[in-house]
Tab-separated table of C-alpha atoms in Angstrom:
chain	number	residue	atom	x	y	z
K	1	UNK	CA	170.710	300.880	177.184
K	2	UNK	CA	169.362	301.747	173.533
K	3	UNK	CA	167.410	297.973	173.503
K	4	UNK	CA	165.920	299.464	176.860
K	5	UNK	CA	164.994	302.585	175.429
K	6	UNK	CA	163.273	301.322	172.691
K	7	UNK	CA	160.948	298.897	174.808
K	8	UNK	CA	159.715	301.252	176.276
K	9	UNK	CA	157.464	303.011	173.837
K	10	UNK	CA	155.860	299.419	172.964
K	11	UNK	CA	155.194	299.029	176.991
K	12	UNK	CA	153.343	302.227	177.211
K	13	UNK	CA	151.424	301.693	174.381
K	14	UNK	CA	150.198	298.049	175.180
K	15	UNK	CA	149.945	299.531	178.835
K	16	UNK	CA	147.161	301.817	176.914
K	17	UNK	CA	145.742	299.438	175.015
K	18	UNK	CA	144.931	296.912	178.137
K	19	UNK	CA	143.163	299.681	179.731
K	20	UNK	CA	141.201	300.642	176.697
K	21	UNK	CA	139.642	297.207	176.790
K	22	UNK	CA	139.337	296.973	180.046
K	23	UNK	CA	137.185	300.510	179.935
K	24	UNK	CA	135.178	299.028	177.236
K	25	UNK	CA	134.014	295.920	178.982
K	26	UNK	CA	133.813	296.902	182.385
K	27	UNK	CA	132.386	300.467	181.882
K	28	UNK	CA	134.957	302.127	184.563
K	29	UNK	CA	134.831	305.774	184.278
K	30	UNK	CA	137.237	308.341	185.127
K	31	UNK	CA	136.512	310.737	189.180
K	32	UNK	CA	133.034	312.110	188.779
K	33	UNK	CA	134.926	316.054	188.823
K	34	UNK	CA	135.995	315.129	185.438
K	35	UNK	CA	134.194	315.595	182.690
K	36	UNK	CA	135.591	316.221	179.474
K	37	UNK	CA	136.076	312.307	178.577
K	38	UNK	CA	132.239	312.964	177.672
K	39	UNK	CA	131.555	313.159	174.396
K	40	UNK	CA	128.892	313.757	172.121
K	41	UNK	CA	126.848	310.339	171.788
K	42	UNK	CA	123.291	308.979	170.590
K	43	UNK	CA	123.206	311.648	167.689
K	44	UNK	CA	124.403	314.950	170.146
K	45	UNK	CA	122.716	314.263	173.203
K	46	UNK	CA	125.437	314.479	176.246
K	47	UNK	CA	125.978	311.194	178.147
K	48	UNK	CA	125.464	313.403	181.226
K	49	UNK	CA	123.190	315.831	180.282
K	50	UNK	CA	119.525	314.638	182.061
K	51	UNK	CA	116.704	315.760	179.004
K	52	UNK	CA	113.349	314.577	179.683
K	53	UNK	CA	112.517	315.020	176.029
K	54	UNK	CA	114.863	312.164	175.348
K	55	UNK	CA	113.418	310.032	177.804
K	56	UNK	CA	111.128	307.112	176.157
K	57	UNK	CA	109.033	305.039	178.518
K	58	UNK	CA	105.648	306.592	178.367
K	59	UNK	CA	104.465	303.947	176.623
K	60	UNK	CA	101.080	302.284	175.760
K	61	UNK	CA	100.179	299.278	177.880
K	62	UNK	CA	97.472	297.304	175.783
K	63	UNK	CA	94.868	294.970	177.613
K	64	UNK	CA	95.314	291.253	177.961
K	65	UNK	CA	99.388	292.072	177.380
K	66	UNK	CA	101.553	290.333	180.116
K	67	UNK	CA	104.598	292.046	181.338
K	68	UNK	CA	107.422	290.660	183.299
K	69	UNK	CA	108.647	291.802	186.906
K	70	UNK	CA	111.315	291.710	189.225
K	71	UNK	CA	111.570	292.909	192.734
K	72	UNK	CA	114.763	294.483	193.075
K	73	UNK	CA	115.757	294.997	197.225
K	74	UNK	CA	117.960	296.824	199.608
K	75	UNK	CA	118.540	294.713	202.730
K	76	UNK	CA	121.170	294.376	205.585
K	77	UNK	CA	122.182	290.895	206.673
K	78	UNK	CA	120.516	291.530	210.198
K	79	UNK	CA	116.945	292.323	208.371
K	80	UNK	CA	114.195	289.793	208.151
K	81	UNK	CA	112.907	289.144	204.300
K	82	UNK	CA	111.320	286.264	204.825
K	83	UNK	CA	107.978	287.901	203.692
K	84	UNK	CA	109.243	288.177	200.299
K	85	UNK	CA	109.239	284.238	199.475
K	86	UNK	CA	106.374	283.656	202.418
K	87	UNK	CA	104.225	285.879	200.518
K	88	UNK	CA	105.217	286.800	196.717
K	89	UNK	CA	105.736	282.822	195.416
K	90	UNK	CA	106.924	283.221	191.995
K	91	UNK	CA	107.876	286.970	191.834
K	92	UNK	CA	111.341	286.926	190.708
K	93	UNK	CA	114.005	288.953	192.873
K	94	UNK	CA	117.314	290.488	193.052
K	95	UNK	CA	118.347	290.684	197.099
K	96	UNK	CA	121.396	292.619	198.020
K	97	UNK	CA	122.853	292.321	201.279
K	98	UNK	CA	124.927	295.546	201.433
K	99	UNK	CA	127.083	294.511	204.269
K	100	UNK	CA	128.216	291.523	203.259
K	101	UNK	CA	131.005	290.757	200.242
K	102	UNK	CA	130.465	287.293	200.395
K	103	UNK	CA	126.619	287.146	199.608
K	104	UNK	CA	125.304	286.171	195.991
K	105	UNK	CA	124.367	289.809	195.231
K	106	UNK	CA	126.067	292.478	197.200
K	107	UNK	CA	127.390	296.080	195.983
K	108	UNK	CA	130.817	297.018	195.281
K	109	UNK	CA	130.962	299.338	198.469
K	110	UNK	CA	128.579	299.241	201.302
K	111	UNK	CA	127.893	302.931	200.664
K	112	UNK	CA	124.665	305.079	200.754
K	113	UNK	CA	122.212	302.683	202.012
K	114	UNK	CA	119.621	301.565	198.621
K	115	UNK	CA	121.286	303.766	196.454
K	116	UNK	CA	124.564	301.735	195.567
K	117	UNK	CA	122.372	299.056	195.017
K	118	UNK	CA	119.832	300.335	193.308
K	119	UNK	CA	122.332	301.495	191.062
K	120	UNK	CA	124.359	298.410	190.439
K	121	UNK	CA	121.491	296.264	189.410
K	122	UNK	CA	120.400	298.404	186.871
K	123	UNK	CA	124.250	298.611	185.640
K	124	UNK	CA	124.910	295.078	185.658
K	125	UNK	CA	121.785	294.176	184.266
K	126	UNK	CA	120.960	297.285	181.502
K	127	UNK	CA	120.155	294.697	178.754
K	128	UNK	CA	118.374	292.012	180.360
K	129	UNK	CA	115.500	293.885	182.100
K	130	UNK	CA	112.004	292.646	183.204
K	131	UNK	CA	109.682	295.292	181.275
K	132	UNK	CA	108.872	296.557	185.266
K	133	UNK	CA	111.060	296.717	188.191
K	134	UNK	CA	110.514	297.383	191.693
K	135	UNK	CA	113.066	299.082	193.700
K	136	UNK	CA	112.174	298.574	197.726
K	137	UNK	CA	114.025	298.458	201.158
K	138	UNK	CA	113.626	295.127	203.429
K	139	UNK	CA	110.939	295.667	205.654
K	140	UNK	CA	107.515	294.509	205.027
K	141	UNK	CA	105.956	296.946	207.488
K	142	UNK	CA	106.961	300.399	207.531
K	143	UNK	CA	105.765	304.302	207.140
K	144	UNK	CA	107.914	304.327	203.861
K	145	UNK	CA	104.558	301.866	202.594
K	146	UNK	CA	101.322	303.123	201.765
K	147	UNK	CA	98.608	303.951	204.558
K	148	UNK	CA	95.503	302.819	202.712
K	149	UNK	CA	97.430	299.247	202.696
K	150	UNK	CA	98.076	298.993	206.179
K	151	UNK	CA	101.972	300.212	205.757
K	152	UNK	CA	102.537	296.877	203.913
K	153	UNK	CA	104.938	296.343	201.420
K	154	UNK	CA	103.175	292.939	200.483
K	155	UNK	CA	99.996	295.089	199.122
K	156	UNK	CA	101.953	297.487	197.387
K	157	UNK	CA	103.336	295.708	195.092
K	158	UNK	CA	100.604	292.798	194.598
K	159	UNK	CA	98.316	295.977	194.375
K	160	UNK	CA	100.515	298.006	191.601
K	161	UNK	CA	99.713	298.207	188.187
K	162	UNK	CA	102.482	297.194	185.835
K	163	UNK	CA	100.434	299.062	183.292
K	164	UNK	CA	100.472	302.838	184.971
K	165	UNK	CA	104.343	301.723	185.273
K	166	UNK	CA	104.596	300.940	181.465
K	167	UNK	CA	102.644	304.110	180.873
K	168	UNK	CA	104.418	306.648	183.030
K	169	UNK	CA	107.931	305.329	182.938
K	170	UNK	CA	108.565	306.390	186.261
K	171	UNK	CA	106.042	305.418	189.678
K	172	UNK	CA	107.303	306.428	192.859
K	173	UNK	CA	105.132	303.197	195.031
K	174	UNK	CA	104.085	306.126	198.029
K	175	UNK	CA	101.409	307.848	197.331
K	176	UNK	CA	100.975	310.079	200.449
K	177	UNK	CA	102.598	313.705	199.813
K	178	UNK	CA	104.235	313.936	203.691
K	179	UNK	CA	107.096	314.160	203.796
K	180	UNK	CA	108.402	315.400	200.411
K	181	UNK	CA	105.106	316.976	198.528
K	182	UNK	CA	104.645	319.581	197.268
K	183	UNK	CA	107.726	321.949	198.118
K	184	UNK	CA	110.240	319.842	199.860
K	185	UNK	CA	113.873	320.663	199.072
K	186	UNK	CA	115.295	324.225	198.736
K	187	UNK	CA	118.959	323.209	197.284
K	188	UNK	CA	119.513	327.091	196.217
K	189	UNK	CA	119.357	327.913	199.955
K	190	UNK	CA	123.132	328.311	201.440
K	191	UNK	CA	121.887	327.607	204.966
K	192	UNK	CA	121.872	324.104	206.842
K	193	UNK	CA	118.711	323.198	207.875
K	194	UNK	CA	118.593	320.606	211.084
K	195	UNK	CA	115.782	319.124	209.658
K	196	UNK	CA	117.014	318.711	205.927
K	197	UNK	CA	120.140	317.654	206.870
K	198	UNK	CA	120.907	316.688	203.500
K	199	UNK	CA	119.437	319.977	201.473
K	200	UNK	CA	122.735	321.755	202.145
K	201	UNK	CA	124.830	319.227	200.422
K	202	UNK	CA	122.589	318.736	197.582
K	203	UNK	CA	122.984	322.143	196.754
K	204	UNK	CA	126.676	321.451	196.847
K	205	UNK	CA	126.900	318.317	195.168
K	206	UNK	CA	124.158	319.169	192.194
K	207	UNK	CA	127.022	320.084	189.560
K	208	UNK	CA	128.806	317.413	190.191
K	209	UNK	CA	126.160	314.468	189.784
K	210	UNK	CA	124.784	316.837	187.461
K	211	UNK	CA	127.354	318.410	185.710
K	212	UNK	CA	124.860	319.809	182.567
K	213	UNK	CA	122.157	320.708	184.801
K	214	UNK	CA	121.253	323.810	186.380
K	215	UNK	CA	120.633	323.771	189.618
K	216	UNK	CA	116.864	323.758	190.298
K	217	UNK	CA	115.049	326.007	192.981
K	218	UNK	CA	113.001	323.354	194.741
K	219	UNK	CA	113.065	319.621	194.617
K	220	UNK	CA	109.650	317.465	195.508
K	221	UNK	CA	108.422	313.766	195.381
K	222	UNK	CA	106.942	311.739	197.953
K	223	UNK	CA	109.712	309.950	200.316
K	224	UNK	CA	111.085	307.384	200.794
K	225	UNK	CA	113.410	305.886	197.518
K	226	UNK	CA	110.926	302.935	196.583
K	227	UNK	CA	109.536	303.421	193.189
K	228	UNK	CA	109.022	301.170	190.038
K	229	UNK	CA	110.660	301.780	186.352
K	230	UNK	CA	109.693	300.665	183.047
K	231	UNK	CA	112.279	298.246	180.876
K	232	UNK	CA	111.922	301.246	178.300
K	233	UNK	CA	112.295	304.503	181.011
K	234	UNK	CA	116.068	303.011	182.122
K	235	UNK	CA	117.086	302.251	178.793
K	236	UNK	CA	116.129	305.693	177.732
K	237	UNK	CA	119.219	306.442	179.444
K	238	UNK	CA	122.575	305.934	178.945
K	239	UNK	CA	124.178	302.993	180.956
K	240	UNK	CA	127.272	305.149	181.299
K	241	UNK	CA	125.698	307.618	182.963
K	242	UNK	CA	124.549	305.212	186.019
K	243	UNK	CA	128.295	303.874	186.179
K	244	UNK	CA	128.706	307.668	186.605
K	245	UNK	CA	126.685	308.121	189.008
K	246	UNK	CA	127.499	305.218	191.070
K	247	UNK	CA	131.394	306.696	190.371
K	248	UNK	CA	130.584	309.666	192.155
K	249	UNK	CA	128.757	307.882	195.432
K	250	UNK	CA	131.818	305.645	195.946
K	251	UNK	CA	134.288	308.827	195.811
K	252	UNK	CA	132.760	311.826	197.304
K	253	UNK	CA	133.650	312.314	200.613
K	254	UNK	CA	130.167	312.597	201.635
K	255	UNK	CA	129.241	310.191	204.405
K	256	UNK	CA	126.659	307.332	204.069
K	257	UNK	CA	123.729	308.691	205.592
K	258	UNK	CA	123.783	311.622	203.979
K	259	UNK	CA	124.750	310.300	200.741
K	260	UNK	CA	121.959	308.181	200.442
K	261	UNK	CA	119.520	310.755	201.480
K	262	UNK	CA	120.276	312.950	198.572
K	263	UNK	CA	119.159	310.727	196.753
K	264	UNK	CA	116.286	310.291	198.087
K	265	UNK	CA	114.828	313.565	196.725
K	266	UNK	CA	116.709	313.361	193.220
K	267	UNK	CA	115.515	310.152	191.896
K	268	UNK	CA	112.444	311.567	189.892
K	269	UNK	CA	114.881	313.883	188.196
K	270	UNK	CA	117.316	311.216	186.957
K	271	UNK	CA	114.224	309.546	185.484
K	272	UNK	CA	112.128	312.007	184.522
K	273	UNK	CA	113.805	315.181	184.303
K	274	UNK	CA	111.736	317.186	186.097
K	275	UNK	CA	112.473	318.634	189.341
K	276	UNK	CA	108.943	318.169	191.313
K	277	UNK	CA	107.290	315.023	190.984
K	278	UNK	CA	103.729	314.937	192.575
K	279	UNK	CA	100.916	312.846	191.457
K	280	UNK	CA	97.456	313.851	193.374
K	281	UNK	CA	96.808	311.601	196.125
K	282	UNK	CA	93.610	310.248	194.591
K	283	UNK	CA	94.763	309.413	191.291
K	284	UNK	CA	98.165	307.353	192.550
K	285	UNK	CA	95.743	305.396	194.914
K	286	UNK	CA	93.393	304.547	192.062
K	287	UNK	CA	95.659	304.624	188.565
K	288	UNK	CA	98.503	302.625	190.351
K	289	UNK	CA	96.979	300.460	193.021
K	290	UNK	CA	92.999	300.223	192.507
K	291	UNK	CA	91.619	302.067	195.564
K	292	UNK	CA	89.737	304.512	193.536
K	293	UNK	CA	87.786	306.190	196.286
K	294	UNK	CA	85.857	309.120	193.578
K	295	UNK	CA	88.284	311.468	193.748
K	296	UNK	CA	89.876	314.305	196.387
K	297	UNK	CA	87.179	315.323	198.198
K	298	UNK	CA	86.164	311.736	198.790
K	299	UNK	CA	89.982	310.804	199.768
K	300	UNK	CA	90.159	313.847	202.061
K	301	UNK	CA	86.947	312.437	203.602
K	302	UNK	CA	88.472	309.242	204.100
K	303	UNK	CA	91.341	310.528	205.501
K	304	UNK	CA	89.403	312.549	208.221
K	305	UNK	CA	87.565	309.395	209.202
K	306	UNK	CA	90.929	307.833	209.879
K	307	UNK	CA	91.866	310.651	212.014
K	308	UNK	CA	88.191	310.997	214.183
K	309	UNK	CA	88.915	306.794	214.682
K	310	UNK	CA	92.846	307.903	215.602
K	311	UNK	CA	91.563	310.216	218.135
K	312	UNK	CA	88.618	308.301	219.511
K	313	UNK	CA	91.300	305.157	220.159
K	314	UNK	CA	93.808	307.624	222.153
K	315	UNK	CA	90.925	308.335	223.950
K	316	UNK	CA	89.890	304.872	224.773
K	317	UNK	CA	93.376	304.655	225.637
K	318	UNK	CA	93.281	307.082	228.387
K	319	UNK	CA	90.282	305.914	229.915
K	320	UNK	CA	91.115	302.406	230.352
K	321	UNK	CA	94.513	303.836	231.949
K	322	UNK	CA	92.523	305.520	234.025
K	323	UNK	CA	90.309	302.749	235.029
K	324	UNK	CA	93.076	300.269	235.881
K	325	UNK	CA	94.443	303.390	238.300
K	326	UNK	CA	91.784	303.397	240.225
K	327	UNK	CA	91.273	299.309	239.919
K	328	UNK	CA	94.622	299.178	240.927
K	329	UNK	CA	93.898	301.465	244.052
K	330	UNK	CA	90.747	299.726	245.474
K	331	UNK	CA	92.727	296.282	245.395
K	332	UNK	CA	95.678	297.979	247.062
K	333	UNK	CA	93.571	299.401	249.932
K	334	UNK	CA	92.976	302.859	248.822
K	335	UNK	CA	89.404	303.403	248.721
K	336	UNK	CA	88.863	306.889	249.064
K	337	UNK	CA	91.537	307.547	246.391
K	338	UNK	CA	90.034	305.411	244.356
K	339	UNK	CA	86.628	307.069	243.918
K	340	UNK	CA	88.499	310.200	243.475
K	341	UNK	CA	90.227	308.639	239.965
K	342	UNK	CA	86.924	307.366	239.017
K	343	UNK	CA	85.782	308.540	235.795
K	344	UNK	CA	82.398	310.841	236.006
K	345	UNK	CA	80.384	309.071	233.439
K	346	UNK	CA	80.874	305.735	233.314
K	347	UNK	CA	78.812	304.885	230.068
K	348	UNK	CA	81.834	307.125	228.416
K	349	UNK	CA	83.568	304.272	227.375
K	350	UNK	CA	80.786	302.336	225.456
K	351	UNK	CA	80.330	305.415	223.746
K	352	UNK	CA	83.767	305.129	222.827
K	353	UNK	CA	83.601	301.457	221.659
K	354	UNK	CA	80.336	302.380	219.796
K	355	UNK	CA	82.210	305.360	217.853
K	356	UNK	CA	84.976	303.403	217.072
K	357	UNK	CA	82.696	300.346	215.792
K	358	UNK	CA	80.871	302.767	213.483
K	359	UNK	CA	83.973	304.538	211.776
K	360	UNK	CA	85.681	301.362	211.019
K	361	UNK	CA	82.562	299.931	209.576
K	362	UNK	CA	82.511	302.883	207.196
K	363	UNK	CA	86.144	303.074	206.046
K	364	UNK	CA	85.426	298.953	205.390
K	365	UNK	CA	82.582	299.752	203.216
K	366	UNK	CA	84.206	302.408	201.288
K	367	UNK	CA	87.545	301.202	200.785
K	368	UNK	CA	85.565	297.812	199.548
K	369	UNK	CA	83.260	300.247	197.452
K	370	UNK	CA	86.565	301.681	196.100
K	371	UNK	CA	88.580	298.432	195.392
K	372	UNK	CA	85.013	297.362	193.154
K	373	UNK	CA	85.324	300.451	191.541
K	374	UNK	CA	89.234	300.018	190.961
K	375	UNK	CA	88.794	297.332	188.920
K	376	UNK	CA	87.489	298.467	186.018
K	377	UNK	CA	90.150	300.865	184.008
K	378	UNK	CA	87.530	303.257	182.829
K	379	UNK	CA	87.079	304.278	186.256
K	380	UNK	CA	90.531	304.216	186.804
K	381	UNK	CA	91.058	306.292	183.814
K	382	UNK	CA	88.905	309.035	184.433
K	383	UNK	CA	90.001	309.589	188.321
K	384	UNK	CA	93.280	309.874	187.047
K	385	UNK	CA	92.397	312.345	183.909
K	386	UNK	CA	93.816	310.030	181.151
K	387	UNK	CA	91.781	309.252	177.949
K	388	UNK	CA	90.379	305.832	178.015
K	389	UNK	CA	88.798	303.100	175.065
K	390	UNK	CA	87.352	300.263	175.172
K	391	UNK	CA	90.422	297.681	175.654
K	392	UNK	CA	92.412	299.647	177.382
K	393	UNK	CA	94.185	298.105	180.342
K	394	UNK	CA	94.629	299.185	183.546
């Protein structure tokens, strides 16, 4: 009985020991509602605490310098990402399949759509970075993508500079402001909201992600959790606090939908520390991607030249709908109802055609105008309000 009782001090203290080590190499951390394991580190500043004053990343991309990148993606196992090797030949990737335990690369818990993943590459690979990463969902075509490129994830990232990305730290890859720009989420509010779904929860959930952080009024950035991070911006921060953060996603009770789509409107303030995040249209289009159309004005002009050619094809629409009505009535017998669906002016519709030839010609000649321009990072520089030299990159 004493030989017993004497064992088992040595157990319980080897017990403790084992788990040490196995905290220290694995980086498991305790449920995300505790806190006080946190300690002071990196000379005071709080493993939690987000402080965009400690954030590096902003750095200086010099001309002629070539940075590495990786494509980091979100996929399913039903989704089609054959566009990735079809069209990016040589771009090195990192493809999750989040619902599936027995692919290459898959998350510990098929939990909160990108998020989990997004999350566990930059854990399990916090010291061997490319000096830019991508973070993108699986589709190639998609409203999440930019406009100006056709919705096309393919031109997105061919089209982004690694340089704004070394520069700012932090690019969110959409540059259009709907949905999420400028005044988006109202976390402070108590009240659901059917179309914020997510809003109400955020507001619940802020102290716990962010347990050192007061709880800001509004949150903004443009949708839709695909952005790019500089090698410097993610090591800014502490790995622990991603294993943190991915703690919390696995526990809370929180479902998966909604999970994920808090997320979606904190991302910019995990990397950046501030709580609204949006870049004038013009200047993403041009400092990140090369489309550099003169400036506002000149985008908003663009912009209402896609929607005159938006309306004029819903109108061609309807009048060839129209036309096969009443084609469709002759050949069935029905003259006289026929004439009645026939259209009044029948030159309507090469008017139409005419239009719509003209307004496409124009956005061709101006977005070609504005790639030219794009290329040289003077231009760039001044649409986007950033001092420029000669040799300076993009």
């Amino acid at each position: 009985m004493m030989l017993r009782r004497g064992i088992v001090p040595f157990i319980l203290i080897a017990s403790f020991l084992v788990l040490l080590l196995i905290y220290h190499n694995v980086g498991v951390v305790p449920p995300y509602k505790t806190t006080s394991w946190i300690h002071q580190l990196n000379g005071g500043q709080s493993v939690l605490r987000v402080d965009p004053t400690s954030m590096s990343g902003n750095g200086i991309a010099a001309a002629g310098m070539n940075h590495t990148r990786l494509l980091v993606i979100s996929r399913t196992k039903e989704e089609d990402i054959s566009w990735v090797e079809n069209e990016l030949p040589g771009l090195g990737t990192a493809i999750y399949v989040a619902d599936d335990q027995n692919a290459t690369l898959h998350p510990p818990k098929n939990k909160g759509h990108e998020v989990m993943i997004y999350l566990t590459y930059i854990i399990d690979n916090y010291d061997n970075l490319s000096d830019v990463t991508l973070f993108m969902h699986a589709h190639r075509f998609s409203g999440h993508n930019n406009e100006l490129f056709g919705h096309d994830a393919v031109q997105t990232i061919k089209r982004l500079s690694n340089r704004r990305v070394i520069r700012e730290g932090y690019v969110n890859l959409r540059c259009s402001w709907t949905p999420g720009c400028p005044d988006w989420m109202h976390p402070r509010l108590m009240e659901e909201d059917i179309m914020k779904q997510e809003q109400f929860l955020l507001g619940q959930s802020w102290s716990e992600i962010f347990p050192l952080n007061d709880l800001p009024e509004v949150l903004a950035q443009p949708c839709c959790a695909q952005f790019a991070l500089s090698k410097e911006r993610i090591q800014s921060i502490p790995r622990a606090r991603f294993v943190f953060y991915r703690d919390w996603l696995i526990r809370t009770p929180i479902s998966d939908y909604i999970s994920g789509r808090i997320w979606e409107y904190i991302w910019h303030f995990v990397f950046t520390g501030q709580n609204i995040v949006c870049p004038a249209m013009h200047v993403c289009y041009c400092d990140a991607y090369g489309l550099c159309l003169g400036g506002k004005d000149q985008l908003d002009e663009y912009f209402g030249l896609l929607g005159q050619r938006q309306k004029y094809k819903k109108e061609l629409r309807s009048w060839d709908e129209k036309l096969k009505v009443a084609d469709d009535a002759t050949a069935a017998g029905f003259a006289n109802e026929a004439v009645q669906l026939e259209i009044q002016d029948p030159h309507h519709r090469t008017f139409l055609t005419q239009q719509l030839d003209a307004i496409t010609e124009e956005l061709n000649k101006r977005k070609k105008a504005a790639l030219i321009k794009g290329e040289d990072p003077r231009i760039r520089a001044e649409e986007a309000g950033r001092d420029w030299k000669l040799g300076d990159g993009l």
